[in-house]
Coordinates of C-alpha atoms in Angstrom, one line a residue:
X1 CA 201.5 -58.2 32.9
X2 CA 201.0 -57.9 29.1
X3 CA 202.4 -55.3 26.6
X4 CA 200.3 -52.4 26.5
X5 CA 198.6 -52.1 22.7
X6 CA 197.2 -48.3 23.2
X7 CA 195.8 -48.6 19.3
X8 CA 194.3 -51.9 19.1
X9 CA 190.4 -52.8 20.5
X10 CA 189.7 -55.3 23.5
X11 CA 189.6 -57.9 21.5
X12 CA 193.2 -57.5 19.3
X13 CA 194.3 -57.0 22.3
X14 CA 193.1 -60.3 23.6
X15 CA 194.7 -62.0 21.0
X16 CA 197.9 -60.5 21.5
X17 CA 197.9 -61.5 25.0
X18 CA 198.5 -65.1 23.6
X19 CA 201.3 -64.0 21.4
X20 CA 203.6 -62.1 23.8
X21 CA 205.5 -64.0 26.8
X22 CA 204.7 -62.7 29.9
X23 CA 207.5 -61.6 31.8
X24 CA 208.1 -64.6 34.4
X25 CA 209.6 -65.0 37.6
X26 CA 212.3 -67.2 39.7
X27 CA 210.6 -70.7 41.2
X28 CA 212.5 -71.8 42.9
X29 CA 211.2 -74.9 45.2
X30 CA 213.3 -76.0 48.2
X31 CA 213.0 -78.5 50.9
X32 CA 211.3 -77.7 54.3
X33 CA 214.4 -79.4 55.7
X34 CA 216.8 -77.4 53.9
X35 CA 219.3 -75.2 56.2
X36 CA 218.3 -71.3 55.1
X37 CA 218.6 -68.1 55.9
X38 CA 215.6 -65.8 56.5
X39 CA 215.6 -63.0 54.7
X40 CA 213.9 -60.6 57.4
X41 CA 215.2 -61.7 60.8
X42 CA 211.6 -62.7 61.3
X43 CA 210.7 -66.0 60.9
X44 CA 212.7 -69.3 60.1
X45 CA 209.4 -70.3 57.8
X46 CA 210.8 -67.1 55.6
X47 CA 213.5 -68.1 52.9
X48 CA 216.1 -66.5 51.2
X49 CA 217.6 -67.4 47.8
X50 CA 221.0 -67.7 49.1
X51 CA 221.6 -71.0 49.0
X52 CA 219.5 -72.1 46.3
X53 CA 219.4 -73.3 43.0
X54 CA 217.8 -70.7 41.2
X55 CA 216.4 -71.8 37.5
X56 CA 214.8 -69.1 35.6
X57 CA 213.5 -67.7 32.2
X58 CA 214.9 -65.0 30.2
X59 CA 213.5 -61.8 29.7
X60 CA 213.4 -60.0 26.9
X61 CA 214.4 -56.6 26.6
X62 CA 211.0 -55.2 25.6
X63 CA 209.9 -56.9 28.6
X64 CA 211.9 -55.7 30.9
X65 CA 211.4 -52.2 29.8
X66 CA 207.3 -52.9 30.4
X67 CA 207.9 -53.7 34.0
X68 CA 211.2 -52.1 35.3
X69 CA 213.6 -52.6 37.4
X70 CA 211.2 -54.3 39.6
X71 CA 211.4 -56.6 42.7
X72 CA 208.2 -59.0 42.2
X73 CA 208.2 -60.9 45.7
X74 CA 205.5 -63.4 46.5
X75 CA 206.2 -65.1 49.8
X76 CA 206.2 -68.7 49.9
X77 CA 203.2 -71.6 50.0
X78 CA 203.5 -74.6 51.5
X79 CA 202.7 -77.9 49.1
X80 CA 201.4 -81.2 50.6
X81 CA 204.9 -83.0 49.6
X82 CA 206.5 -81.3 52.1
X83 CA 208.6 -78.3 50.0
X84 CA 208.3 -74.8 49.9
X85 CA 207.7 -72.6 46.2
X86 CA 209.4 -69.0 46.6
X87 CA 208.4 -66.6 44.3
X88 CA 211.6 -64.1 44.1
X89 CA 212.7 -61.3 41.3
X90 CA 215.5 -61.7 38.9
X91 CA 218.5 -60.7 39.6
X92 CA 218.2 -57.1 39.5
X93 CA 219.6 -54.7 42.2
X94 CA 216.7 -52.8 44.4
X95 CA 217.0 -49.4 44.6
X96 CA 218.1 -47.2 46.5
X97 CA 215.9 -45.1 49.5
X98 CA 216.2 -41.7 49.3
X99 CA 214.8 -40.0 52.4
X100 CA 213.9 -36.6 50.7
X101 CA 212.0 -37.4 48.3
X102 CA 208.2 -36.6 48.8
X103 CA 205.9 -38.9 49.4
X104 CA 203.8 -39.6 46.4
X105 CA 200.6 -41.0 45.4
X106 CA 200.2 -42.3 41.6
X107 CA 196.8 -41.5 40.1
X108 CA 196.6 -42.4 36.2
X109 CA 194.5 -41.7 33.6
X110 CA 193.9 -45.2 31.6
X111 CA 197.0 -43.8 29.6
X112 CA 198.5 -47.4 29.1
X113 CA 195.5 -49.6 29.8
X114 CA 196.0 -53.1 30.1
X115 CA 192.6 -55.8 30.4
X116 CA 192.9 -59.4 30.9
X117 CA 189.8 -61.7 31.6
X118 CA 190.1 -65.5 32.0
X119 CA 187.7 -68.3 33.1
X120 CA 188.7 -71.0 35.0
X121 CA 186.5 -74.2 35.9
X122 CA 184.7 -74.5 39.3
X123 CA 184.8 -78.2 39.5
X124 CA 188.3 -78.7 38.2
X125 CA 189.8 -75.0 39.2
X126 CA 191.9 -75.4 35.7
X127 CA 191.8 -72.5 33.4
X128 CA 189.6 -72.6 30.7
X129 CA 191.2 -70.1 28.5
X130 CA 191.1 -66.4 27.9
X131 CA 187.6 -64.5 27.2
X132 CA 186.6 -61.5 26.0
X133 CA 184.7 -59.1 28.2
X134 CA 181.9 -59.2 26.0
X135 CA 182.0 -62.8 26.6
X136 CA 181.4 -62.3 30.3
X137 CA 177.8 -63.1 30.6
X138 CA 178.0 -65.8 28.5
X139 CA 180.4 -67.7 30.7
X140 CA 178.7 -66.2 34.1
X141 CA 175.5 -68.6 33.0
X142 CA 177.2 -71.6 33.9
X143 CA 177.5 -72.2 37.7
X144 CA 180.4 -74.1 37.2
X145 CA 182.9 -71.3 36.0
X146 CA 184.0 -68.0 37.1
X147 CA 185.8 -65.9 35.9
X148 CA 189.1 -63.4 36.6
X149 CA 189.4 -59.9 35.1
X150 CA 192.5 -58.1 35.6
X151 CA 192.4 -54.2 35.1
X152 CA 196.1 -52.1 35.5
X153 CA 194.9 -48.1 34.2
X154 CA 191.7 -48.5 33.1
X155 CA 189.7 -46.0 31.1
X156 CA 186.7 -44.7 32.1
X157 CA 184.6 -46.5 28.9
X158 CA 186.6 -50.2 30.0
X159 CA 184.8 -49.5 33.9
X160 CA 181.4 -48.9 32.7
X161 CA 182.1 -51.8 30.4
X162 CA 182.6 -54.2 33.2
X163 CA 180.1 -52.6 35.0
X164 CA 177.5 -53.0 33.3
X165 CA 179.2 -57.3 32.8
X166 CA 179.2 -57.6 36.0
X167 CA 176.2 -55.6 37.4
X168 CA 179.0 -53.8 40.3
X169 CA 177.1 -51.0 42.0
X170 CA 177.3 -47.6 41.6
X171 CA 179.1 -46.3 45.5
X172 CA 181.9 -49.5 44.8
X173 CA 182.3 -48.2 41.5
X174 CA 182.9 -44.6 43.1
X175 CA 184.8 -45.7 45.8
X176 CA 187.0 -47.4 43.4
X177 CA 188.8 -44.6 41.7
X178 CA 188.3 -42.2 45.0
X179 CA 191.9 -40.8 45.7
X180 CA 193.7 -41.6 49.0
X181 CA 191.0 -44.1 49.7
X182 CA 192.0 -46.0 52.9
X183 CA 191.8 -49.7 53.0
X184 CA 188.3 -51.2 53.7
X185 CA 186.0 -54.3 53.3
X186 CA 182.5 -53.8 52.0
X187 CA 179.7 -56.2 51.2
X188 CA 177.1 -55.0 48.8
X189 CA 174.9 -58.5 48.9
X190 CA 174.2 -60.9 46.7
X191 CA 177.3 -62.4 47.6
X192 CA 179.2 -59.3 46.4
X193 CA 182.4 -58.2 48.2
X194 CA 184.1 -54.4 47.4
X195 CA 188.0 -54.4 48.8
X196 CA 190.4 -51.9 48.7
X197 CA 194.1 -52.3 49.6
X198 CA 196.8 -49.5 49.2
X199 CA 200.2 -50.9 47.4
X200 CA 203.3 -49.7 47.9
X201 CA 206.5 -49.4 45.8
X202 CA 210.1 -48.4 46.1
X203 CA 211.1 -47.2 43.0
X204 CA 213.8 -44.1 41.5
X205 CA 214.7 -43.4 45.2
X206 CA 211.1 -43.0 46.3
X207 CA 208.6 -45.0 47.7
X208 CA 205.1 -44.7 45.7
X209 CA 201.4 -45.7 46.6
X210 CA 198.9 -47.1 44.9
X211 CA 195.8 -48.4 45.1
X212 CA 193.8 -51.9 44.0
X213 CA 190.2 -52.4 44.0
X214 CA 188.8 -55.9 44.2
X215 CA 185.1 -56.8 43.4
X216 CA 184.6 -60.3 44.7
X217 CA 181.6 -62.2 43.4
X218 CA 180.3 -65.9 43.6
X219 CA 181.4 -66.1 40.0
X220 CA 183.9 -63.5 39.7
X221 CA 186.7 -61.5 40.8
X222 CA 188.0 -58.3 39.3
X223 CA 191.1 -56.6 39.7
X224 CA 191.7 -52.6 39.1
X225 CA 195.3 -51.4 39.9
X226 CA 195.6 -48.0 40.0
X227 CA 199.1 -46.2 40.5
X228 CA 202.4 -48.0 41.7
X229 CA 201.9 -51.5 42.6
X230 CA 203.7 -54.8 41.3
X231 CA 202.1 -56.4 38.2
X232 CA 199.9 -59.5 39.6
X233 CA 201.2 -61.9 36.4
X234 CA 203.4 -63.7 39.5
X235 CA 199.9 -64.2 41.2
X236 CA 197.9 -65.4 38.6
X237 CA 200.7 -67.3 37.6
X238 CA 201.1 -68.9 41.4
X239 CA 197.1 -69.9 40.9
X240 CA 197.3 -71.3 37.6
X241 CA 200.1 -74.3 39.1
X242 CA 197.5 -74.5 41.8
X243 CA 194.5 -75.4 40.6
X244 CA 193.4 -77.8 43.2
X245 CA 192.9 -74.0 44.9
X246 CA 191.5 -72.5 42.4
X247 CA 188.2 -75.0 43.1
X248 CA 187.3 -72.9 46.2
X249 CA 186.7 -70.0 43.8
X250 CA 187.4 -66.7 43.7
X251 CA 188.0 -66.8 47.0
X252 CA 191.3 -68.5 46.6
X253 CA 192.4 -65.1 43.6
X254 CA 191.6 -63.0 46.6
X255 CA 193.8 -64.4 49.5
X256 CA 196.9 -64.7 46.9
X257 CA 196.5 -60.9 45.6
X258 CA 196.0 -59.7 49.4
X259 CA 199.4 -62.1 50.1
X260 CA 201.1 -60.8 47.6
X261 CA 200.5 -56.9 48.3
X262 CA 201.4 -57.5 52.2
X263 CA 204.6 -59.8 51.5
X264 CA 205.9 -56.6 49.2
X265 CA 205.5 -54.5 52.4
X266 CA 208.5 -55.9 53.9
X267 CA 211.2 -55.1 51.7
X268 CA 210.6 -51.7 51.9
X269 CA 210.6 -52.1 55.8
X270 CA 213.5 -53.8 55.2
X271 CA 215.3 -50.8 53.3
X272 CA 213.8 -48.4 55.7
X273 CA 215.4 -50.7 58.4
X274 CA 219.0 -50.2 56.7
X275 CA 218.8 -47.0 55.9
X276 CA 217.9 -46.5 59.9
X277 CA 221.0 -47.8 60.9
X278 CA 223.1 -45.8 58.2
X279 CA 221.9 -42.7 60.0
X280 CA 222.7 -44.0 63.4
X281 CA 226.1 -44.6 62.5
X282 CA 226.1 -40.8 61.4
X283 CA 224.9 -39.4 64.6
X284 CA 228.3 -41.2 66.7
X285 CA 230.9 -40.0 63.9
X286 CA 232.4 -36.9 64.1
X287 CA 230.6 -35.4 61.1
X288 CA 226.9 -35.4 62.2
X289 CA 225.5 -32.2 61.5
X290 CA 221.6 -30.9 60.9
X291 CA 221.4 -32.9 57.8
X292 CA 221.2 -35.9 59.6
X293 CA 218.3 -34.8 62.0
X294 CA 216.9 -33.8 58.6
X295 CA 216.9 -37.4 57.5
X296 CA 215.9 -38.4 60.1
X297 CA 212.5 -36.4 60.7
X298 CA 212.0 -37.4 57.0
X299 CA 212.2 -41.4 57.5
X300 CA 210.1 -40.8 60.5
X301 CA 207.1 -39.3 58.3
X302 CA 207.6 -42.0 56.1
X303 CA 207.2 -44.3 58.7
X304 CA 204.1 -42.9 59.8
X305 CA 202.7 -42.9 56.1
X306 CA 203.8 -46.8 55.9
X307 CA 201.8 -47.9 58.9
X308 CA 198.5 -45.6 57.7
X309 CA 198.6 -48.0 54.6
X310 CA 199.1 -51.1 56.4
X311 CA 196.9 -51.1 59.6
X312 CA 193.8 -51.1 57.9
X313 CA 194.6 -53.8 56.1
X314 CA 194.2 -56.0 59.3
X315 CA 190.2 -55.0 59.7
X316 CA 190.5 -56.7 56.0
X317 CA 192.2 -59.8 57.1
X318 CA 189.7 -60.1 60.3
X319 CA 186.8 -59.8 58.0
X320 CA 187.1 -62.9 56.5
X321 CA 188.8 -64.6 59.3
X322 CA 185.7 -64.1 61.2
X323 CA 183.1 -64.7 58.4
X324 CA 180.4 -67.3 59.5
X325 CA 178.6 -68.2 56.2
X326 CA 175.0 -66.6 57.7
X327 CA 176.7 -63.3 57.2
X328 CA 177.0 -60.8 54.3
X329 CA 178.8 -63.6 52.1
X330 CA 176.6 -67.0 52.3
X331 CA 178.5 -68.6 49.9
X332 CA 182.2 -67.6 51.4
X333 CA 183.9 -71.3 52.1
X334 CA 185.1 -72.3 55.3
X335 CA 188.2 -73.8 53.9
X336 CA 189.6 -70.5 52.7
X337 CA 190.2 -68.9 56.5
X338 CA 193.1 -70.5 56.9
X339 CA 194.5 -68.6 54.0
X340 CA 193.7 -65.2 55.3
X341 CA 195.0 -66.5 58.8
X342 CA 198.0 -66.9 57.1
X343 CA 198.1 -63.5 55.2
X344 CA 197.5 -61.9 58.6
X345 CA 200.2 -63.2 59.7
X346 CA 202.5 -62.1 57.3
X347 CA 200.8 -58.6 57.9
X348 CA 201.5 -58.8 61.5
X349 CA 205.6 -59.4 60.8
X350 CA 204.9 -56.2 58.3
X351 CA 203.2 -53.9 61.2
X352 CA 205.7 -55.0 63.9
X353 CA 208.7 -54.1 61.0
X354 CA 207.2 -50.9 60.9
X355 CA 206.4 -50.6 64.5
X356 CA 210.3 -51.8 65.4
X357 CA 211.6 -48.9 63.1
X358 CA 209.1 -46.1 65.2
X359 CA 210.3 -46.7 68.2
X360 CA 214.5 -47.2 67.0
X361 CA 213.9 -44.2 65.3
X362 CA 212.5 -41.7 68.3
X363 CA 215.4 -43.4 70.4
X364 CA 218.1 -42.5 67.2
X365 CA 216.4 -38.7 67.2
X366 CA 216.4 -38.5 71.4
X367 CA 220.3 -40.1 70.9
X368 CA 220.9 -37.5 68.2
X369 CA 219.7 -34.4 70.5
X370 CA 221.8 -35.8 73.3
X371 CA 225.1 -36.1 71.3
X372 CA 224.1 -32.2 70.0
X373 CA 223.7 -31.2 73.9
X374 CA 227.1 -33.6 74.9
X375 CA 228.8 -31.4 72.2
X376 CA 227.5 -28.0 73.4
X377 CA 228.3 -29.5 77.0
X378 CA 231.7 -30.1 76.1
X379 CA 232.4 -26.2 74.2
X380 CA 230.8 -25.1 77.3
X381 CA 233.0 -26.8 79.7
X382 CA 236.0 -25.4 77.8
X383 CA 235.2 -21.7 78.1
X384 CA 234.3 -22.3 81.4
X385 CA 238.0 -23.5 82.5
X386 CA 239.6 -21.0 80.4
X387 CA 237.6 -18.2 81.8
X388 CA 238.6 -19.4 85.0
X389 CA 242.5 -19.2 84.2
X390 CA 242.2 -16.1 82.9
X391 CA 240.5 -14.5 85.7
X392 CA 243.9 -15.2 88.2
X393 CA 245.7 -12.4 85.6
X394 CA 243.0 -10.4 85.7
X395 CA 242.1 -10.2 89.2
X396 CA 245.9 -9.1 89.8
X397 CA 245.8 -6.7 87.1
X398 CA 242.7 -5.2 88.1
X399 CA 244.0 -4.9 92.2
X400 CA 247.5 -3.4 91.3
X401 CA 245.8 -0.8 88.9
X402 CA 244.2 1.0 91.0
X403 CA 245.3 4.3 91.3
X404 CA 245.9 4.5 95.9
X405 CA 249.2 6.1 96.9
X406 CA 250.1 4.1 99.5
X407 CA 251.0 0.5 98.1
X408 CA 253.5 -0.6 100.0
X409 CA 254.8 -3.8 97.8
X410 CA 255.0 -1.6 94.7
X411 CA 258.1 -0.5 96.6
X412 CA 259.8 -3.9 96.8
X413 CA 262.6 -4.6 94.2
X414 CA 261.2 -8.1 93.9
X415 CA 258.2 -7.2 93.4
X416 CA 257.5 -7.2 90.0
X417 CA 259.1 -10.7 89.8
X418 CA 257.4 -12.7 93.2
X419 CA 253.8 -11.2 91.3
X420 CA 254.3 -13.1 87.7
X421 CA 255.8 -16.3 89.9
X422 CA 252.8 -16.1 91.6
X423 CA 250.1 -15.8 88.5
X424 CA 251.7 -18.6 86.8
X425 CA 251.6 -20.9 89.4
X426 CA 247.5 -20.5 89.9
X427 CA 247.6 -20.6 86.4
X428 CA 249.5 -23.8 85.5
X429 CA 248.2 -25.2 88.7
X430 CA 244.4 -24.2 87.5
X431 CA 245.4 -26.0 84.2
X432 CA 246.6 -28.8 85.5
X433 CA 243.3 -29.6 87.4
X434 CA 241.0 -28.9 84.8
X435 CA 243.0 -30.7 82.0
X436 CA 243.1 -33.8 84.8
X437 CA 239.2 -33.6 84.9
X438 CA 238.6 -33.7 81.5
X439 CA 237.6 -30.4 80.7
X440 CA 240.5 -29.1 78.7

């Protein structure tokens, strides 16, 4: 991602996207042999940072302020020699999940628009340099480039702009900026491909979606991030060391941007997970109260917002998995399947997180409701065997204050005496069995 420059045209802009540093990420590459941890309890092909020796750039202050606090995770890709590059955040603590906070969707304005357009070679899959999007057609009349534009915010004048660059029809166009638009694959021929992927975020306590909108051509591929999503400088930053990739085409730019959206769905399983077992923790100690059946309910609709956004990504996935080249994209390479097989994958781990924290939670709400009936059980059992020394007094009380005449025991001198003896022994002897039972 770039610094914003609100008062400067698309093509200052363009040259100050030379100037600044890009914020950059941890790469970190480690051996496939290497003994690590995995950092979701899901795979052993997963890694965690751990036990690595992690060599990174600094980032500047203004920088950091551009981006936030945020955690830019990018899976890991496999290299020919036999090692593993993991794309992991700096060293900045995630935060935290707060259950009550609403769930929001981020719609913006092209406030803090941000445009970046490079062109890469075909042949080669090396970048060729940066271009502006007036440029576009210049470069889209040699077969042997194609071009990425990246879009974060964009106005309404920068969308027409690249529509009319890229000759995107009218209904993608539309569909692009609809709100709450679910995830879906569309082809609009001519070897033109519409995808749109919700993005998800946990930032200030509350997870945020967002949406991305990808137009897919033979020569092009264009980005439009809308709302809370990480910036994709990691990704074009992955496909710039990987040009050997790159030379399948835009293809290639779409598999890493889909990877990279689905591998930043499981940390937020992941803190969703934790905070699960915080709250089942609460419901066995002794201070469990409504609150906590509160939270609960909340994480669950959370839940059930987390798996709307990531299901339909899997028809996504499938599309290209199962693309024969006679279909809607002729020109879509066999090659790149494998890619998306793996990005399904990854997808898969995501919806069985999510899946895996449904069903603990329903068991942690039925657990909760059976603790709350244990506990009314238990106050119930109580007044029960109290009620039930109580009534030995007054039974006896009630049968001696009745007003007859003829009572002959009331006469007794030890009367009074042999009574009481008599009510405390059921009494004690009442108390002694309930108290040995586990009632009192």
């Amino acid at each position: 991602m770039t610094p914003p420059h609100q008062n400067k045209n698309l093509s200052e802009r363009s040259d100050d996207l030379l100037e600044h540093p890009t914020q950059t990420t941890q790469h970190v590459t480690l051996p496939l042999a290497s003994t690590l941890n995995p950092p979701h309890d899901m795979s052993t092909d997963s890694f965690t940072l751990a036990n690595a020796d992690v060599m990174y750039d600094e980032i500047t202050d203004e920088e950091l302020d551009l981006h936030g606090d945020d955690s830019y995770i990018y899976g890991e890709n496999y290299d020919d020699d036999g090692t593993v590059e993991v794309y992991a955040p700096t060293d900045v603590p995630p935060p935290e999940y707060n259950p009550e906070a609403e769930i929001t969707e981020d719609r913006f304005k092209g406030k803090n628009e941000i445009a970046n357009c490079f062109a890469y070679s075909r042949k080669s899959g090396e970048k060729i340099g940066e271009i502006k999007l007036d440029d576009v057609r210049r470069e889209l009349s040699n077969n042997n480039v194609f071009v990425w534009v990246g879009l974060h915010d964009p106005s309404i004048e920068t969308i027409r702009e690249v529509q009319e660059a890229f000759d995107l029809h009218e209904l993608a166009i539309e569909d692009a900026f609809a709100e709450h638009q679910r995830a879906k694959v569309e082809s609009y021929g001519n070897d033109s491909v519409f995808v749109v992927v919700r993005t998800a975020k946990l930032t200030e306590n509350t997870i945020r979606y967002g949406t991305t909108a990808i137009f897919m051509g033979k020569q092009y591929i264009i980005t439009i991030r809308q709302g809370a999503s990480h910036s994709y400088q990691s990704v074009r930053d992955f496909c710039h060391r990987r040009p050997e990739k790159l030379r399948l085409g835009p293809i290639f730019v779409l598999h890493a941007i889909l990877d990279f959206i689905v591998d930043n769905y499981l940390p937020i399983t992941e803190k969703l997970g934790r905070y699960l077992r915080e709250q089942e923790r609460e419901i066995f100690s002794e201070n469990f109260n409504k609150h906590t059946l509160r939270n609960l309910y909340e994480l669950k609709s959370q839940l059930v917002h987390m798996r709307a956004v990531i299901l339909p990504v899997q028809d996504i996935c499938n599309f290209f998995i199962n693309h024969k080249k006679t279909d809607l994209i002729p020109s879509f390479p066999s090659q790149a399947k494998p890619y998306f097989r793996d990005v399904n994958d990854h997808l898969l781990r995501a919806l069985d997180a999510v899946n895996g924290l449904n069903e603990m939670l329903s068991v942690a709400m039925d657990t909760y409701m059976a603790v709350v009936n244990m506990g009314q059980n238990e106050v119930v059992r109580k007044l029960a065997a109290w009620a039930g020394i109580l009534a030995v007094p007054t039974a006896v009380a009630g049968i001696y204050g009745m007003n007859f005449e003829n009572m002959p025991e009331l006469k007794m001198h030890y009367a009074y005496y042999i009574l009481l003896a008599f009510i405390l022994t059921i009494c004690f002897t009442l108390y002694y069995r309930f108290k040995k039972s586990g009632w009192l």
